[in-house]
PDB file of C-alpha atoms in Angstrom:
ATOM      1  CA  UNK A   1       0.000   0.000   0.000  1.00  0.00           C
ATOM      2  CA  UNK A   2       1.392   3.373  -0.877  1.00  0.00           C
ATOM      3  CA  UNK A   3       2.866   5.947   1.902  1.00  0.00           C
ATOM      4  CA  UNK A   4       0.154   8.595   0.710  1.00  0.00           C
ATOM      5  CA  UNK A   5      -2.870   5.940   1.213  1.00  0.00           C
ATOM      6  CA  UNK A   6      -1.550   4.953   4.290  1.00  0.00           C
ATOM      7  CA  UNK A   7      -1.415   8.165   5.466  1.00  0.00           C
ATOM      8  CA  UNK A   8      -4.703   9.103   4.710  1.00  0.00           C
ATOM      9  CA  UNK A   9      -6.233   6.299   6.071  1.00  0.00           C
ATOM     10  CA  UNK A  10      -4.777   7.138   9.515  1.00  0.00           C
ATOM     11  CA  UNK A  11      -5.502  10.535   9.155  1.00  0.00           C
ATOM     12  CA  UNK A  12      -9.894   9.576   8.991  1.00  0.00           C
ATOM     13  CA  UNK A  13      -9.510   7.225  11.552  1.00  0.00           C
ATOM     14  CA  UNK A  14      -7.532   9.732  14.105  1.00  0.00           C
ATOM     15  CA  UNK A  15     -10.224  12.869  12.850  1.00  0.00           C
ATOM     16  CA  UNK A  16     -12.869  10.706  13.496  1.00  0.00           C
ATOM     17  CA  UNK A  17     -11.919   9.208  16.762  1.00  0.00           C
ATOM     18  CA  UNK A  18     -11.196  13.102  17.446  1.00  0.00           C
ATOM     19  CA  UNK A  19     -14.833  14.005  16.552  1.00  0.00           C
ATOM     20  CA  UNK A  20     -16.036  11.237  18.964  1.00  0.00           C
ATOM     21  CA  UNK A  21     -14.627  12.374  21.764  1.00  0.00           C
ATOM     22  CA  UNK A  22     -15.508  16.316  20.915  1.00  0.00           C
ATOM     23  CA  UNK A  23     -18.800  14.800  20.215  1.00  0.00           C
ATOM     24  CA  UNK A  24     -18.710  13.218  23.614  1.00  0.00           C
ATOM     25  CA  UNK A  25     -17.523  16.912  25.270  1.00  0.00           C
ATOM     26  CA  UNK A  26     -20.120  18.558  23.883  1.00  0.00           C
ATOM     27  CA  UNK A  27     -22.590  16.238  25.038  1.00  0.00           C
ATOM     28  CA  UNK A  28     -21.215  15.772  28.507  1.00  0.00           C
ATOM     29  CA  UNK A  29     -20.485  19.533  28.807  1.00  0.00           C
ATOM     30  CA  UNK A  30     -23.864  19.989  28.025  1.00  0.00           C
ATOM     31  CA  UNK A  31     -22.812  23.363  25.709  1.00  0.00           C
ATOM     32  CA  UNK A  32     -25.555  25.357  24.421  1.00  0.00           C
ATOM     33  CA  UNK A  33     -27.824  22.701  26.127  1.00  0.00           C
ATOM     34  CA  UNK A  34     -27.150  20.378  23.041  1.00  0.00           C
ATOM     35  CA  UNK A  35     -27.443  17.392  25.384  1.00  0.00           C
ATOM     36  CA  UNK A  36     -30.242  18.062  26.983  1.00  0.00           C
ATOM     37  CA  UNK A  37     -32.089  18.216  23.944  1.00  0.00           C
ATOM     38  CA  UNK A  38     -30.479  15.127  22.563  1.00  0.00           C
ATOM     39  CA  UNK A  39     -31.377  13.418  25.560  1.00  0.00           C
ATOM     40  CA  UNK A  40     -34.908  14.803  25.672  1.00  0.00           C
ATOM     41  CA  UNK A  41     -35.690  13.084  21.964  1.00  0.00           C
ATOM     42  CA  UNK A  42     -36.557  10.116  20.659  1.00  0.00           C
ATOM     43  CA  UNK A  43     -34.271  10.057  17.563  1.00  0.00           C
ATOM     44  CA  UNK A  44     -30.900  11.939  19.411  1.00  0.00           C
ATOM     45  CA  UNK A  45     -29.284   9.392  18.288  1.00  0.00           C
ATOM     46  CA  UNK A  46     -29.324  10.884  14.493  1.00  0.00           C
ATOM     47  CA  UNK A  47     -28.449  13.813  15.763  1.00  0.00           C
ATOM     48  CA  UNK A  48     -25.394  12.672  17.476  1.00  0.00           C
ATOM     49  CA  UNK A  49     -24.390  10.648  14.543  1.00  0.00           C
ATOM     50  CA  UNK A  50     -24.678  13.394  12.780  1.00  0.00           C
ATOM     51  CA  UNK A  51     -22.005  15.431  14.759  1.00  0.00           C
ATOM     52  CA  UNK A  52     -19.515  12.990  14.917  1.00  0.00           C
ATOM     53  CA  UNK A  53     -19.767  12.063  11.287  1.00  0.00           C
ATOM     54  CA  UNK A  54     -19.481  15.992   9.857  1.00  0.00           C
ATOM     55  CA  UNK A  55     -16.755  16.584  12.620  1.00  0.00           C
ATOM     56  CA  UNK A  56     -15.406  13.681  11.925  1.00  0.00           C
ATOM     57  CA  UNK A  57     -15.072  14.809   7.940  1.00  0.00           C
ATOM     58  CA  UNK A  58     -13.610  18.196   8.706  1.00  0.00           C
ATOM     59  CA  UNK A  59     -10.971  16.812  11.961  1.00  0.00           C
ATOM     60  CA  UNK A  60      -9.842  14.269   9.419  1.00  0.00           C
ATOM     61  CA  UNK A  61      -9.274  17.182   6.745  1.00  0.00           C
ATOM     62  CA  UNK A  62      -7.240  19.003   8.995  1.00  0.00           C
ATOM     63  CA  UNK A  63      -4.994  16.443  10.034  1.00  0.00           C
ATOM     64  CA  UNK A  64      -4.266  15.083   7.007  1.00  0.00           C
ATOM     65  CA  UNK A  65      -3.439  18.689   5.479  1.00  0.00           C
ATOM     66  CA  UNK A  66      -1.036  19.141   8.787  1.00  0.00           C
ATOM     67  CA  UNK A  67       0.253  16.314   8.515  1.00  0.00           C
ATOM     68  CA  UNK A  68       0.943  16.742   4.277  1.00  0.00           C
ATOM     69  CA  UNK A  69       2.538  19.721   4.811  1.00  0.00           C
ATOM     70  CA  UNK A  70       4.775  18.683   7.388  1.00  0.00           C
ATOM     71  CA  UNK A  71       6.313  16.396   4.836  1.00  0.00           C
ATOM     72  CA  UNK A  72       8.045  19.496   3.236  1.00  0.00           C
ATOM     73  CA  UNK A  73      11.474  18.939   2.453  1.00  0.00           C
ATOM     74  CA  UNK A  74      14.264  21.651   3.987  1.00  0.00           C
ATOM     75  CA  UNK A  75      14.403  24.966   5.228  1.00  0.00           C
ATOM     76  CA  UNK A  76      15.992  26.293   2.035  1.00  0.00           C
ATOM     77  CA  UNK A  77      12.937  29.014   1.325  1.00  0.00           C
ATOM     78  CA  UNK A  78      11.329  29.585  -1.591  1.00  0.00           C
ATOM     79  CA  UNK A  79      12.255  28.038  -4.798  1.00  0.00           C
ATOM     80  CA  UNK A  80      12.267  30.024  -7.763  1.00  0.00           C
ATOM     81  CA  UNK A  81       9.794  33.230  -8.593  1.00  0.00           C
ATOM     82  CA  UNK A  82      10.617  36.573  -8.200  1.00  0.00           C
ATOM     83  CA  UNK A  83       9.654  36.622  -4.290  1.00  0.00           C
ATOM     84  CA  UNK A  84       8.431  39.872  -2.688  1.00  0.00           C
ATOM     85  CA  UNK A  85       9.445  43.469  -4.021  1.00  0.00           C
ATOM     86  CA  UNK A  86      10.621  45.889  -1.165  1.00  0.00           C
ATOM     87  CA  UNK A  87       9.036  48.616  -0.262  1.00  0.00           C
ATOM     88  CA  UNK A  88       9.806  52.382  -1.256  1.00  0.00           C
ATOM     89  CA  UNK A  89       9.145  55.070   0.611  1.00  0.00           C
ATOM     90  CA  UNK A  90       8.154  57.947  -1.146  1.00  0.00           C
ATOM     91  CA  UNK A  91       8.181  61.155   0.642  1.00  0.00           C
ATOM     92  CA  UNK A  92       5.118  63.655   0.505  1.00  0.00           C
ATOM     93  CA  UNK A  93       4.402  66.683   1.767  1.00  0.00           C
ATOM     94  CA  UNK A  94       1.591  67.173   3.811  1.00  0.00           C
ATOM     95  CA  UNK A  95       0.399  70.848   4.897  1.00  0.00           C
ATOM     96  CA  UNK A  96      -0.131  72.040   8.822  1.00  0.00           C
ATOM     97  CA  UNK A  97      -2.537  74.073   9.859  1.00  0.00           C
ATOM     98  CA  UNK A  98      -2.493  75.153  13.614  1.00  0.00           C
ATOM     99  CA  UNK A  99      -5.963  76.053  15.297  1.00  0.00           C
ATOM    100  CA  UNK A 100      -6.728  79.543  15.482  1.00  0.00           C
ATOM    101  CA  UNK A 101      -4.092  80.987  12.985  1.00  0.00           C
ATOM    102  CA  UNK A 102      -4.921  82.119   9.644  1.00  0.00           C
ATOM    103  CA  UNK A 103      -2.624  81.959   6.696  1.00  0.00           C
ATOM    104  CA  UNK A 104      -1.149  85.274   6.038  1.00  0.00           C
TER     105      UNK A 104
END
């Protein structure tokens, strides 16, 4: 099995064991009274399969892009282009004028 695939496939099944247990917080910590309500119905369960599936899909996202771009190779900078342009500071002239004087 390729590096890539493998890495992928660890990536879902860390985000996802992520969302469970964020899924589990929430619940627990009772925020915005989500388990309460989830508690209260008939069909929570959909709801809280729900939460850990869609958290589940954007934790495993997320690690897998971290853990992609921490495969970067050296500290060497950018590679080719024309980088950034300095800045240049152009000088302007901007006119005073002190309360109660008039310009004579």
């Amino acid at each position: 099995m390729p590096e890539l695939v493998r890495l992928y496939i660890w990536s879902v099944a860390l985000g996802f064991a992520v969302a469970a247990i964020f899924t589990g917080g929430l619940l627990w910590l009772d925020v915005a009274e989500i388990g309460r309500l989830v508690m209260a119905s008939d069909i929570g369960w959909v709801a809280v399969g729900m939460l850990v599936v869609f958290n589940g899909i954007v934790f495993s996202a997320v690690q897998f892009a971290f853990r992609v771009m921490g495969m970067a190779e050296g500290d060497e900078g950018p590679q080719g282009g024309r980088g950034a342009r300095a800045p240049v500071l152009v000088p302007a002239i901007v006119p005073v004028r002190r309360k109660g004087h008039t310009r004579r």
